[in-house]
Short mmCIF file of C-alpha atoms in Angstrom, two decimals:
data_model
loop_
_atom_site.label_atom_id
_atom_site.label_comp_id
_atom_site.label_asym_id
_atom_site.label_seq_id
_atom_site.Cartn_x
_atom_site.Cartn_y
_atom_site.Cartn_z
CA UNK I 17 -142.68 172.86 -178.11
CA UNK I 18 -146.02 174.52 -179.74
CA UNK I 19 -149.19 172.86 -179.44
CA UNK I 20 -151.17 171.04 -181.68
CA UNK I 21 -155.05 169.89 -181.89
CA UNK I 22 -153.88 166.19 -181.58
CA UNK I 23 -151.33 166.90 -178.82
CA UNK I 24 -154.16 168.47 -176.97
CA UNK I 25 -156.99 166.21 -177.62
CA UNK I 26 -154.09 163.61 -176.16
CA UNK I 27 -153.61 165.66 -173.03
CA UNK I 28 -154.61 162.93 -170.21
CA UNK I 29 -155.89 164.29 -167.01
CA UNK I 30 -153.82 163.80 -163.50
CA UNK I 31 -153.91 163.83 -159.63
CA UNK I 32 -152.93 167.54 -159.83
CA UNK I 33 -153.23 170.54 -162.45
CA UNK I 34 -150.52 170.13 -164.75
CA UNK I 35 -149.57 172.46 -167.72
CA UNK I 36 -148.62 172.30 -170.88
CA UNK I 37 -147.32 176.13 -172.80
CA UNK I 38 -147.55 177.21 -176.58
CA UNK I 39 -144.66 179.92 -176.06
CA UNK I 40 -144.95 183.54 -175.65
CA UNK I 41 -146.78 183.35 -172.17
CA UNK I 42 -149.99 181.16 -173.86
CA UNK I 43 -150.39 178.13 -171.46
CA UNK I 44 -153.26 174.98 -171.03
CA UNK I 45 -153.65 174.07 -167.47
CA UNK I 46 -155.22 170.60 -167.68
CA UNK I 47 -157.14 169.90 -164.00
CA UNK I 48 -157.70 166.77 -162.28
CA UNK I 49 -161.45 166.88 -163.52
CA UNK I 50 -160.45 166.41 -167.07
CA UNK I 51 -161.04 170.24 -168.24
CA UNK I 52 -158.10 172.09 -170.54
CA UNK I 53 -157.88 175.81 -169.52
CA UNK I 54 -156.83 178.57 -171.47
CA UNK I 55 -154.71 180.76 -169.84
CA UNK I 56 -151.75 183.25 -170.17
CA UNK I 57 -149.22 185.15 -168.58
CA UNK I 58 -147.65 188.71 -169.85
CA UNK I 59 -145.81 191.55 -167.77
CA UNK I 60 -146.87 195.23 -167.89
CA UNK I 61 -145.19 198.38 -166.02
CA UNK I 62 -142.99 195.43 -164.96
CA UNK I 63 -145.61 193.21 -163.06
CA UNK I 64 -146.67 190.29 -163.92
CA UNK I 65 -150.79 189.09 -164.95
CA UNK I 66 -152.63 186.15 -165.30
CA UNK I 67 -155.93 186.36 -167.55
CA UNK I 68 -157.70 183.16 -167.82
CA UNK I 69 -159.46 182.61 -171.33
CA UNK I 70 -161.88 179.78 -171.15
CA UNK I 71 -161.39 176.00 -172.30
CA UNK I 72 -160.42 173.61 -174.76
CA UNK I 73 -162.09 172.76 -177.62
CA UNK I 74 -164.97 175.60 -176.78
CA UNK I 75 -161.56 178.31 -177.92
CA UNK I 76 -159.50 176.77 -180.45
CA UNK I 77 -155.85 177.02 -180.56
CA UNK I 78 -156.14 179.46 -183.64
CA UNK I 79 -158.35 181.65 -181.73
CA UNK I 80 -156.57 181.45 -178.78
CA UNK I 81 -153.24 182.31 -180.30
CA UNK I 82 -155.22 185.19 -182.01
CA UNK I 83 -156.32 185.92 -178.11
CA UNK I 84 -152.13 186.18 -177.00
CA UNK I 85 -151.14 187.94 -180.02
CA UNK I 86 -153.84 190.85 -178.89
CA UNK I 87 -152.77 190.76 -175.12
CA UNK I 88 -149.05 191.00 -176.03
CA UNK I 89 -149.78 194.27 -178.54
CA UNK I 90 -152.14 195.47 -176.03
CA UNK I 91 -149.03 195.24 -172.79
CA UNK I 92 -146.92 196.32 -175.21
CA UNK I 93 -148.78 199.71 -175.68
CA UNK I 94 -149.44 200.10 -171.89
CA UNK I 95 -152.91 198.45 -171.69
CA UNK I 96 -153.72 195.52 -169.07
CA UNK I 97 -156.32 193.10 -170.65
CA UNK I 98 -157.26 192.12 -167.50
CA UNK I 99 -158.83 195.64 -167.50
CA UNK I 100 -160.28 195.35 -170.75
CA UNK I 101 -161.91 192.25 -169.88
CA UNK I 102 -163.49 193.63 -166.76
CA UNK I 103 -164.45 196.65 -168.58
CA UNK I 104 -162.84 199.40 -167.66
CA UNK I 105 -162.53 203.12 -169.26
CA UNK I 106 -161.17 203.00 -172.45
CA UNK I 107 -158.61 206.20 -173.25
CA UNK I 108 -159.74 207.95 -176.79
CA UNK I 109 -156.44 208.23 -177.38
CA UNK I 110 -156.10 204.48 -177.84
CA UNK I 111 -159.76 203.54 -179.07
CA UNK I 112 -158.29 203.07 -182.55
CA UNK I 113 -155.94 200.36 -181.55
CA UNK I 114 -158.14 198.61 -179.33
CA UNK I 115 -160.84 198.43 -181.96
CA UNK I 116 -158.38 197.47 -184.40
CA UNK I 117 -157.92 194.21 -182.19
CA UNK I 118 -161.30 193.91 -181.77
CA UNK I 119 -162.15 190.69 -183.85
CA UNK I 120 -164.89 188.21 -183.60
CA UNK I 121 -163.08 186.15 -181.03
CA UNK I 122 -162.65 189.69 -178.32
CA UNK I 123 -165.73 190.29 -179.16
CA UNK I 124 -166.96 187.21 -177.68
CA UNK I 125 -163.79 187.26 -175.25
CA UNK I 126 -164.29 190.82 -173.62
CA UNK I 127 -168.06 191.68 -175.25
CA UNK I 128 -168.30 194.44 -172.46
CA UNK I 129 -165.20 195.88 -173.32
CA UNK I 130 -165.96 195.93 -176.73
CA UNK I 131 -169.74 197.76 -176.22
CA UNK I 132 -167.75 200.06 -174.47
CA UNK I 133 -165.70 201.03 -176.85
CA UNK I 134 -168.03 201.16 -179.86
CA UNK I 135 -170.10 203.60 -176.99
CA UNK I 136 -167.17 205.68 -176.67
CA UNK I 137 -166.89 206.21 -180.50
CA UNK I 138 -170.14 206.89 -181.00
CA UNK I 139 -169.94 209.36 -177.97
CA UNK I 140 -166.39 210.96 -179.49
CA UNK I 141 -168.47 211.24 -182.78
CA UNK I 142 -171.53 213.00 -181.33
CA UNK I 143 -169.75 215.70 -179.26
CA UNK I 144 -168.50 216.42 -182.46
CA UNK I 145 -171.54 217.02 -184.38
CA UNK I 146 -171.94 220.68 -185.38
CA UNK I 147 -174.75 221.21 -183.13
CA UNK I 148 -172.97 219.38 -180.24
CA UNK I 149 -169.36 221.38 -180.88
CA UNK I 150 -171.63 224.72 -181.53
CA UNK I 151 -173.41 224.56 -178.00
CA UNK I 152 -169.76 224.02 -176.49
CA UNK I 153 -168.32 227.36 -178.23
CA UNK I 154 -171.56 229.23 -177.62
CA UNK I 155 -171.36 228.57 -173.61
CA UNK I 156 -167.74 228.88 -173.86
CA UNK I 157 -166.84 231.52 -176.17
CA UNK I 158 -170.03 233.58 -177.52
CA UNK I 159 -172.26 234.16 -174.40
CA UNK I 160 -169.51 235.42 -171.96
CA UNK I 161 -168.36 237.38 -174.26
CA UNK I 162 -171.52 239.00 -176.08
CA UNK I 163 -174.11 241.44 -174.20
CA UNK I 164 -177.01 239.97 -176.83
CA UNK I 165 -175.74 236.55 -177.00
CA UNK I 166 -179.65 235.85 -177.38
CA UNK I 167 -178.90 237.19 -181.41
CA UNK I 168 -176.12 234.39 -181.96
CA UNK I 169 -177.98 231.98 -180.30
CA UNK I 170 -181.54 232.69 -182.34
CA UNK I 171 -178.87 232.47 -185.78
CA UNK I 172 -178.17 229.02 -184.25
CA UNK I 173 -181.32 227.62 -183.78
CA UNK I 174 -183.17 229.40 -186.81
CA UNK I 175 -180.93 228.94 -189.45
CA UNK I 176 -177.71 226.86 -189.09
CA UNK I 177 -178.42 223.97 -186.70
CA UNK I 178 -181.36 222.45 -188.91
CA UNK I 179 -179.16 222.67 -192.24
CA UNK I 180 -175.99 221.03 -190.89
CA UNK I 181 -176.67 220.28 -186.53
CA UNK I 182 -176.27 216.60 -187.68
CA UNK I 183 -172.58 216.61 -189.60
CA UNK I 184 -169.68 216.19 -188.29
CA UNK I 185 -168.20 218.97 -188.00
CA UNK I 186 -164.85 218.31 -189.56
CA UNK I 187 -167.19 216.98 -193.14
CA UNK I 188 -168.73 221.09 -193.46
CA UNK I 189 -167.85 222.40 -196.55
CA UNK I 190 -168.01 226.03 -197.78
CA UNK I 191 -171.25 225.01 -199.92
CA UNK I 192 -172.79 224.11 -196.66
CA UNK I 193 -172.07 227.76 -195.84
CA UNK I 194 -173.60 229.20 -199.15
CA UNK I 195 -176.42 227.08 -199.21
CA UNK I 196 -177.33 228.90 -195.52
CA UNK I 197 -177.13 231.74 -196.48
CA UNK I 198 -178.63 231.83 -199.84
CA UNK I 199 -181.65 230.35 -198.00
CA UNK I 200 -181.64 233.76 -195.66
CA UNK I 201 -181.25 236.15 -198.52
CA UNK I 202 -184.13 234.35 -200.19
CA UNK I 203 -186.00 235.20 -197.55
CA UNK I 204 -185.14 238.83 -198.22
CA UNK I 205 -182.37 239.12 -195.05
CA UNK I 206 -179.01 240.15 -196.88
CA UNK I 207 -177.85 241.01 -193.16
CA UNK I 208 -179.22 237.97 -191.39
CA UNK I 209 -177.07 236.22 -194.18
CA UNK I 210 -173.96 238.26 -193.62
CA UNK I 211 -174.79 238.14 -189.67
CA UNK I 212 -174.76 234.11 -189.66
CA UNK I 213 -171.46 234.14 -191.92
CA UNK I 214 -170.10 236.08 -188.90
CA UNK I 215 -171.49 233.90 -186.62
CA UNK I 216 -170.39 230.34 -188.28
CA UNK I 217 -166.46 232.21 -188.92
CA UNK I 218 -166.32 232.57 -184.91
CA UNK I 219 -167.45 229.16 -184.35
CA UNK I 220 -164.60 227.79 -187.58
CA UNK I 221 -162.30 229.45 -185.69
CA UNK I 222 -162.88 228.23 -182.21
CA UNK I 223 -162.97 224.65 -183.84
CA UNK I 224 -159.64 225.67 -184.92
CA UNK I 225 -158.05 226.38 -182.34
CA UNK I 226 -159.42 223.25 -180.85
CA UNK I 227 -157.56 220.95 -183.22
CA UNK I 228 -160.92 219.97 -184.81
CA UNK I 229 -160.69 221.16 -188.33
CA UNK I 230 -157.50 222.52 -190.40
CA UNK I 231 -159.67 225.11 -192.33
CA UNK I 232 -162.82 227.77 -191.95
CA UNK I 233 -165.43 227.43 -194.56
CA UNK I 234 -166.88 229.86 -193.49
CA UNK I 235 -164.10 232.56 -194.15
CA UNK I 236 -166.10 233.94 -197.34
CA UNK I 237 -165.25 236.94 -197.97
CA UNK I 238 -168.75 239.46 -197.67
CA UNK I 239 -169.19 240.63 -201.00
CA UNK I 240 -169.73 236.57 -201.87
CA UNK I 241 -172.65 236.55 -199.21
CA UNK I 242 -174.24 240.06 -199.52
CA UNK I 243 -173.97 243.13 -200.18
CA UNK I 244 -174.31 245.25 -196.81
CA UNK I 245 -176.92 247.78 -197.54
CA UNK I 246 -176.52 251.46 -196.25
CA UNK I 247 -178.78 252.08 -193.38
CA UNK I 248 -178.27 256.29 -192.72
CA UNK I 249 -181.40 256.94 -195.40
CA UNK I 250 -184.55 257.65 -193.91
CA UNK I 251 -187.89 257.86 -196.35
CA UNK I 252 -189.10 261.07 -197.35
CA UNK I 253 -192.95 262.36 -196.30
CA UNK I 254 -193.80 261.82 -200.00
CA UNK I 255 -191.98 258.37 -200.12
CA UNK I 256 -194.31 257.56 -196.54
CA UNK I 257 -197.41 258.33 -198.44
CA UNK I 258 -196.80 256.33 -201.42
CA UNK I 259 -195.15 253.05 -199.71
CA UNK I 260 -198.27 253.04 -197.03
CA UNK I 261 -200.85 253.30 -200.14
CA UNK I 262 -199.17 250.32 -201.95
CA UNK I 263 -198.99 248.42 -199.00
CA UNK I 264 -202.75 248.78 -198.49
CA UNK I 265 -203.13 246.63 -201.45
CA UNK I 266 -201.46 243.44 -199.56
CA UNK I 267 -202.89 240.80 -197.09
CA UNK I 268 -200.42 241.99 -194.49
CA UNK I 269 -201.33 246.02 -194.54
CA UNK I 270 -202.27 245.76 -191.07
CA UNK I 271 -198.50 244.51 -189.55
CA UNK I 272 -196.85 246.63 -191.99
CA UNK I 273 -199.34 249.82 -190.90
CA UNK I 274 -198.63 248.67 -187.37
CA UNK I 275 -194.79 248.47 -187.65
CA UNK I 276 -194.27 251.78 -188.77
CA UNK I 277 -196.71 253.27 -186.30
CA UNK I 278 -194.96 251.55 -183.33
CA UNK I 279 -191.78 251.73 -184.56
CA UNK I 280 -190.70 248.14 -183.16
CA UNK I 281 -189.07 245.54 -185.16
CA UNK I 282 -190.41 242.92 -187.04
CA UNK I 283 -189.73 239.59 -184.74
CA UNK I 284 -191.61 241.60 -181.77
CA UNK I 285 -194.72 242.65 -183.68
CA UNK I 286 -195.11 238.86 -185.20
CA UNK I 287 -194.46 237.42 -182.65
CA UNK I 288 -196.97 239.54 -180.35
CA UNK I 289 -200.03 238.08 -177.96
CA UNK I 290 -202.75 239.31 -176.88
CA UNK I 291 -202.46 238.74 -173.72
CA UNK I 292 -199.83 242.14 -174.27
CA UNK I 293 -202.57 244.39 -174.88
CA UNK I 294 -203.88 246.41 -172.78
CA UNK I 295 -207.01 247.90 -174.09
CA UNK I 296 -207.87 250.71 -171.22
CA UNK I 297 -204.65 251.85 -171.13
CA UNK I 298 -203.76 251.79 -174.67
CA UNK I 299 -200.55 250.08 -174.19
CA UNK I 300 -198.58 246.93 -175.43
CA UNK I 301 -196.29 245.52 -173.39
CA UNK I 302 -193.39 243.25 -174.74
CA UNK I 303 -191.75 240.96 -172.89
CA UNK I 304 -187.76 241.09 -172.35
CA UNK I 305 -186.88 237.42 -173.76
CA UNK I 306 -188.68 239.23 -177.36
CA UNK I 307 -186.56 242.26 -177.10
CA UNK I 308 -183.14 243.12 -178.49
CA UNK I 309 -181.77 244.13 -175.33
CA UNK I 310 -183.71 241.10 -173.12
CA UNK I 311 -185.39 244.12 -171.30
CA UNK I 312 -189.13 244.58 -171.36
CA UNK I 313 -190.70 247.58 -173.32
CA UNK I 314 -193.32 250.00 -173.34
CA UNK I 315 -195.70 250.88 -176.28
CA UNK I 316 -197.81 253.87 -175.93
CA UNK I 317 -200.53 253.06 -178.78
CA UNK I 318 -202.20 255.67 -180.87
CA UNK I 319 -205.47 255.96 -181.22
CA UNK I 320 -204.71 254.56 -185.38
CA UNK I 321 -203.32 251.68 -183.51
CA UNK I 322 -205.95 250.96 -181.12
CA UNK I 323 -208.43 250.71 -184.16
CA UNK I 324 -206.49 248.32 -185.99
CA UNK I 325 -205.49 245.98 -183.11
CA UNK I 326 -209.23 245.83 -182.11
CA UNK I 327 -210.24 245.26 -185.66
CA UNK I 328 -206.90 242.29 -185.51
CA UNK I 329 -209.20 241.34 -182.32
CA UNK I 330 -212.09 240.74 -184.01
CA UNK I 331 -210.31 238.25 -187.09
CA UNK I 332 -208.21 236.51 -184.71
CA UNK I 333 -210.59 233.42 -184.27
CA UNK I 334 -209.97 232.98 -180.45
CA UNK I 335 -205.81 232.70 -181.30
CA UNK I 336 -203.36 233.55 -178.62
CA UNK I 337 -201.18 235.08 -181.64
CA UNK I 338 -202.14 238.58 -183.07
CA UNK I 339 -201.03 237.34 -186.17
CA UNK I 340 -201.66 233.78 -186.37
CA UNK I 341 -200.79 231.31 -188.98
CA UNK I 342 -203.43 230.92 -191.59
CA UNK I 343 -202.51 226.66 -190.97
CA UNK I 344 -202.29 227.21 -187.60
CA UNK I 345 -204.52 229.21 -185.27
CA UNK I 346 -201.88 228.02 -182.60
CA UNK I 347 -198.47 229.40 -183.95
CA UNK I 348 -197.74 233.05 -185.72
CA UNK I 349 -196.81 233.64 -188.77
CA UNK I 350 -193.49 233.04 -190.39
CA UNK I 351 -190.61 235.84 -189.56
CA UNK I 352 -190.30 235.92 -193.66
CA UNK I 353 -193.90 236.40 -194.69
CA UNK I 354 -194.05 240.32 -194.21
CA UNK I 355 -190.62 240.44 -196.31
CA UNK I 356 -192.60 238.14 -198.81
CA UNK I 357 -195.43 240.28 -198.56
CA UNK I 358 -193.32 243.42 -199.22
CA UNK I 359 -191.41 241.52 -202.16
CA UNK I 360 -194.70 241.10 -203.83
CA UNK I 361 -195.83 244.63 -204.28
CA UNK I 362 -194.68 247.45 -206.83
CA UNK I 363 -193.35 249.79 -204.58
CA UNK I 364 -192.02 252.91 -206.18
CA UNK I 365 -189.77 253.53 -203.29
CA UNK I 366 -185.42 253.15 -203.89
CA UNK I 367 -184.16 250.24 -201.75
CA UNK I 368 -186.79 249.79 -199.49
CA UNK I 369 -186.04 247.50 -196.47
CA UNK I 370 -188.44 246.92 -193.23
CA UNK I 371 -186.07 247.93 -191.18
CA UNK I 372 -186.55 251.33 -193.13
CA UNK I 373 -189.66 252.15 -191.07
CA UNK I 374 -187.84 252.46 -187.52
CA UNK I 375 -185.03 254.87 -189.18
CA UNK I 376 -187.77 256.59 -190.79
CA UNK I 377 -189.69 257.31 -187.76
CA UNK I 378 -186.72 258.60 -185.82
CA UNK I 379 -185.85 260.78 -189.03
CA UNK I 380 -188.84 262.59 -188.76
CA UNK I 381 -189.02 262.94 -185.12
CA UNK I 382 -185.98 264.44 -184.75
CA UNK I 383 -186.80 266.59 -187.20
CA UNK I 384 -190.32 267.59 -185.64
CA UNK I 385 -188.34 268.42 -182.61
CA UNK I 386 -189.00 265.93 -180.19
CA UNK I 387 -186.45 265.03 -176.84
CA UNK I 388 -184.07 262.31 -178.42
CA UNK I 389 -184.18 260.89 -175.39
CA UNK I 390 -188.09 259.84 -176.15
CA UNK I 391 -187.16 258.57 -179.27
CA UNK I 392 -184.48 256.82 -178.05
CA UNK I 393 -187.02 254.99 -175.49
CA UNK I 394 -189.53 254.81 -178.04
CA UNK I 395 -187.10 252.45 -180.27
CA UNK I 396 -185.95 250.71 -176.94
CA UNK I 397 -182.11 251.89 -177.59
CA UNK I 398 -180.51 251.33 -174.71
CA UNK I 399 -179.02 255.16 -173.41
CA UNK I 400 -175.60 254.75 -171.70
CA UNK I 401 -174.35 256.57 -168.90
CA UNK I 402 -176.79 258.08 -165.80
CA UNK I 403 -179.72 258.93 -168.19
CA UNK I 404 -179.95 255.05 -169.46
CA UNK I 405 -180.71 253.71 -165.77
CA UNK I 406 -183.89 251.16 -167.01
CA UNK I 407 -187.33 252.06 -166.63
CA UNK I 408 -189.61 250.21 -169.37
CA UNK I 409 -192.47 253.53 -168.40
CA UNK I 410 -189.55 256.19 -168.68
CA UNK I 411 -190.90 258.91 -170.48
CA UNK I 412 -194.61 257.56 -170.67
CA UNK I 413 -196.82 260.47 -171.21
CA UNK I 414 -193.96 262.59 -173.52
CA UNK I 415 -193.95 259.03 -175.73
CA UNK I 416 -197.80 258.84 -175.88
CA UNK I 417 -197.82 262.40 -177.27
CA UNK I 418 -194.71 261.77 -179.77
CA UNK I 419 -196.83 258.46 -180.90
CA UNK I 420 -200.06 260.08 -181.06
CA UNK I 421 -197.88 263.03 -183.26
CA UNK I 422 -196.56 260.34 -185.28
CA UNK I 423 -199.24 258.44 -186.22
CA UNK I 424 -200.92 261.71 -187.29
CA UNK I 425 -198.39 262.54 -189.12
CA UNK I 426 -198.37 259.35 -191.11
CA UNK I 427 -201.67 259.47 -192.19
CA UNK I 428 -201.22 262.70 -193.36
CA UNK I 429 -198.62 261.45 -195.63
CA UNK I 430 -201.20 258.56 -196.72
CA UNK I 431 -203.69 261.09 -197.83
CA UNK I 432 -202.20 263.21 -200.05
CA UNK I 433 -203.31 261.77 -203.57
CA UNK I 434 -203.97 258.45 -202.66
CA UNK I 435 -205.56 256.00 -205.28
CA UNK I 436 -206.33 253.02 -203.04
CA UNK I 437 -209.13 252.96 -199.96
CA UNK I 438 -207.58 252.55 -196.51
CA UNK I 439 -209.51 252.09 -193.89
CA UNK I 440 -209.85 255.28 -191.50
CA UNK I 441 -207.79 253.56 -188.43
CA UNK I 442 -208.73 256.19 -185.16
CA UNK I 443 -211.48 258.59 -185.72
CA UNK I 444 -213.76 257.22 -183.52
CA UNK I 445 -211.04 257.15 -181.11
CA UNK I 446 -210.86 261.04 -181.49
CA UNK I 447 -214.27 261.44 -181.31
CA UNK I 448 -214.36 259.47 -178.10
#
């Protein structure tokens, strides 16, 4: 016979603990002391347990019938809530249900449990964050199987994980995509763009195969992001001339003049120190975590570039950086502002891309006659087989020559019919 509040309130106290059941395993145990005790019984995996709820009136009998209809569905899908109670692990699988059950009387019934579980969600929706899911695939996936993984992870951290790190990754949509990589070509980097499309379609499909999403959104096809630009033209000695005498009319002539003489790319000038330069030697020397390859190189500097890094020396006001921010004295400048810079000027020159100047230089080299092996070192392009066994100094002296050549040659180029004063980088260096 079910229980009722007057039945219970009735419920006299005797010599020994008597009890008096609802049905389906729900029980009060009324003790010699006068208390009424909640308790019930249930069977799972074929044993019986015994959870004790609390007593009469402090848990009604509507909450406390609420309490044995969740303990029955729990036993009934395999879960004891004697473990829930004490806290135990939770399995995802099942996190649904249990917070499903979780009303305001378990919450005040097994409190730990539920914390537990609401930490467990909020755990299960983290790892699956983009940034969270991306690290997983990149120490999975990308860095065993790339020789630069340092690339994939700089498109990471640059460009995607401070758009969408914080999303789920399940809610990215293919404007998400766009809207990355709209923001690179604005920079002027069609290939970043197309580069990070790569990158985000390997990461899609990882989360794939992982049962995480259904679709890629980042499956563009290439023409939508950018159009890949041809890289086998090299600028003529006329088109030299005439790029270097426009350039000479922007804030940033002296990175631009520098790139070209030392043929490196654009993150490892910017992002130079001086603590690099070595003055009595005349060299710069670039750390490996800066370089393509993660291997340290060697610049031979011309006398041109000598003159212009002591002149950078001179309007560096005590910065670390040999191009520091004009906000900040204490950080470089921004990988896009030479492309801005660049952007800015009339340039009568077809297509012209910064990259352009390392191509260039190897053009003419080549064509000047110089050991492609030099060159090769010169650019820091790694040489396979016996000849490419590492040595940042390889070549030293032949590459000081070739530089010294180069940068000659350069300002040849600048001063045939030039319109615009440029400053004559080196000739006291000759003279000396």
């Amino acid at each position: 016979m079910a229980l009722t509040d007057t039945r219970l309130k009735n419920l006299k106290p005797g010599d020994k603990a008597y009890q008096e059941s609802d049905g389906g395993g729900l029980f009060v145990e009324v003790m010699p002391g006068g208390s009424k005790v909640w308790r019930i019984r249930y069977r799972l995996a074929g044993k019986q347990e015994k959870l004790t709820l609390g007593e009469y009136p402090a848990y009604s009998l509507a909450n406390t019938r609420q309490w044995r209809e969740a303990c029955t569905t729990l036993a009934q899908r395999g879960l004891s809530s004697m473990a829930l109670k004490r806290g135990d692990q939770i399995p995802d699988d099942t996190l649904p249900e249990v917070t499903a059950l979780a009303s305001a009387f378990l919450e005040k019934w097994c409190s730990q449990t539920v914390a537990r579980v609401k930490a467990q969600e909020i755990e299960a929706k983290e790892a699956n964050t983009v940034e969270a899911f991306a690290w997983r695939w990149f120490a999975e996936v990308a860095e065993p199987a790339n020789s630069t993984p340092r690339n994939i992870k700089r498109v990471l951290e640059k460009d995607v994980l401070p758009a969408i790190g914080t999303k789920q990754i399940v809610d990215v949509t293919v404007d998400d995509v766009l809207k990355i990589t709209d923001a690179i070509k604005a920079r002027g980097a069609d290939q970043m763009a197309l580069q990070t499309r790569n990158v985000l379609k390997r990461l899609f499909a990882y989360a794939i195969a992982r049962q995480k999403v259904t679709f890629n959104p980042a499956a563009v096809e290439a023409k939508f992001i950018a159009s890949a630009r041809s890289r086998d033209v090299a600028l003529s000695s006329d088109e030299i001339g005439r790029l270097l005498r426009s350039i000479y009319q922007s804030s940033m002539k002296r990175a631009l003049h520098l790139l070209i003489l030392c043929m490196v790319r654009k993150g490892e000038l910017i992002e130079a120190r001086w603590e690099e330069i070595d003055f009595a030697k005349a060299e710069w020397s670039i750390p490996g975590e800066r370089m393509k390859k993660d291997k340290p190189h060697l610049v031979s500097l011309s006398r041109q570039a000598m003159a212009m890094f002591e002149e950078l020396k001179a309007l560096a006001s005590g910065s670390e950086w040999i191009f520091p921010s004009r906000g900040d004295l204490h950080q470089p400048i921004a990988h896009s502002t030479l492309n801005v810079a660049v952007r800015a000027l009339e340039i009568d020159v077809r297509d012209f891309v910064i990259h352009d100047f390392r191509r260039t230089a190897s053009t003419h080299l080549h064509e000047a006659g110089f050991n492609s092996d030099w060159i090769e070192k010169a650019l820091a392009h790694e040489t396979k087989g016996i000849r490419g066994v590492y040595n940042r100094a390889q070549y030293a002296d032949q590459r000081r020559e070739m530089l010294q050549w180069w940068a000659d040659f350069v300002d040849s180029q600048i001063e045939e019919g030039r319109k615009v004063i440029i400053g004559r980088f080196g000739k006291a260096y000759r003279a000396a």
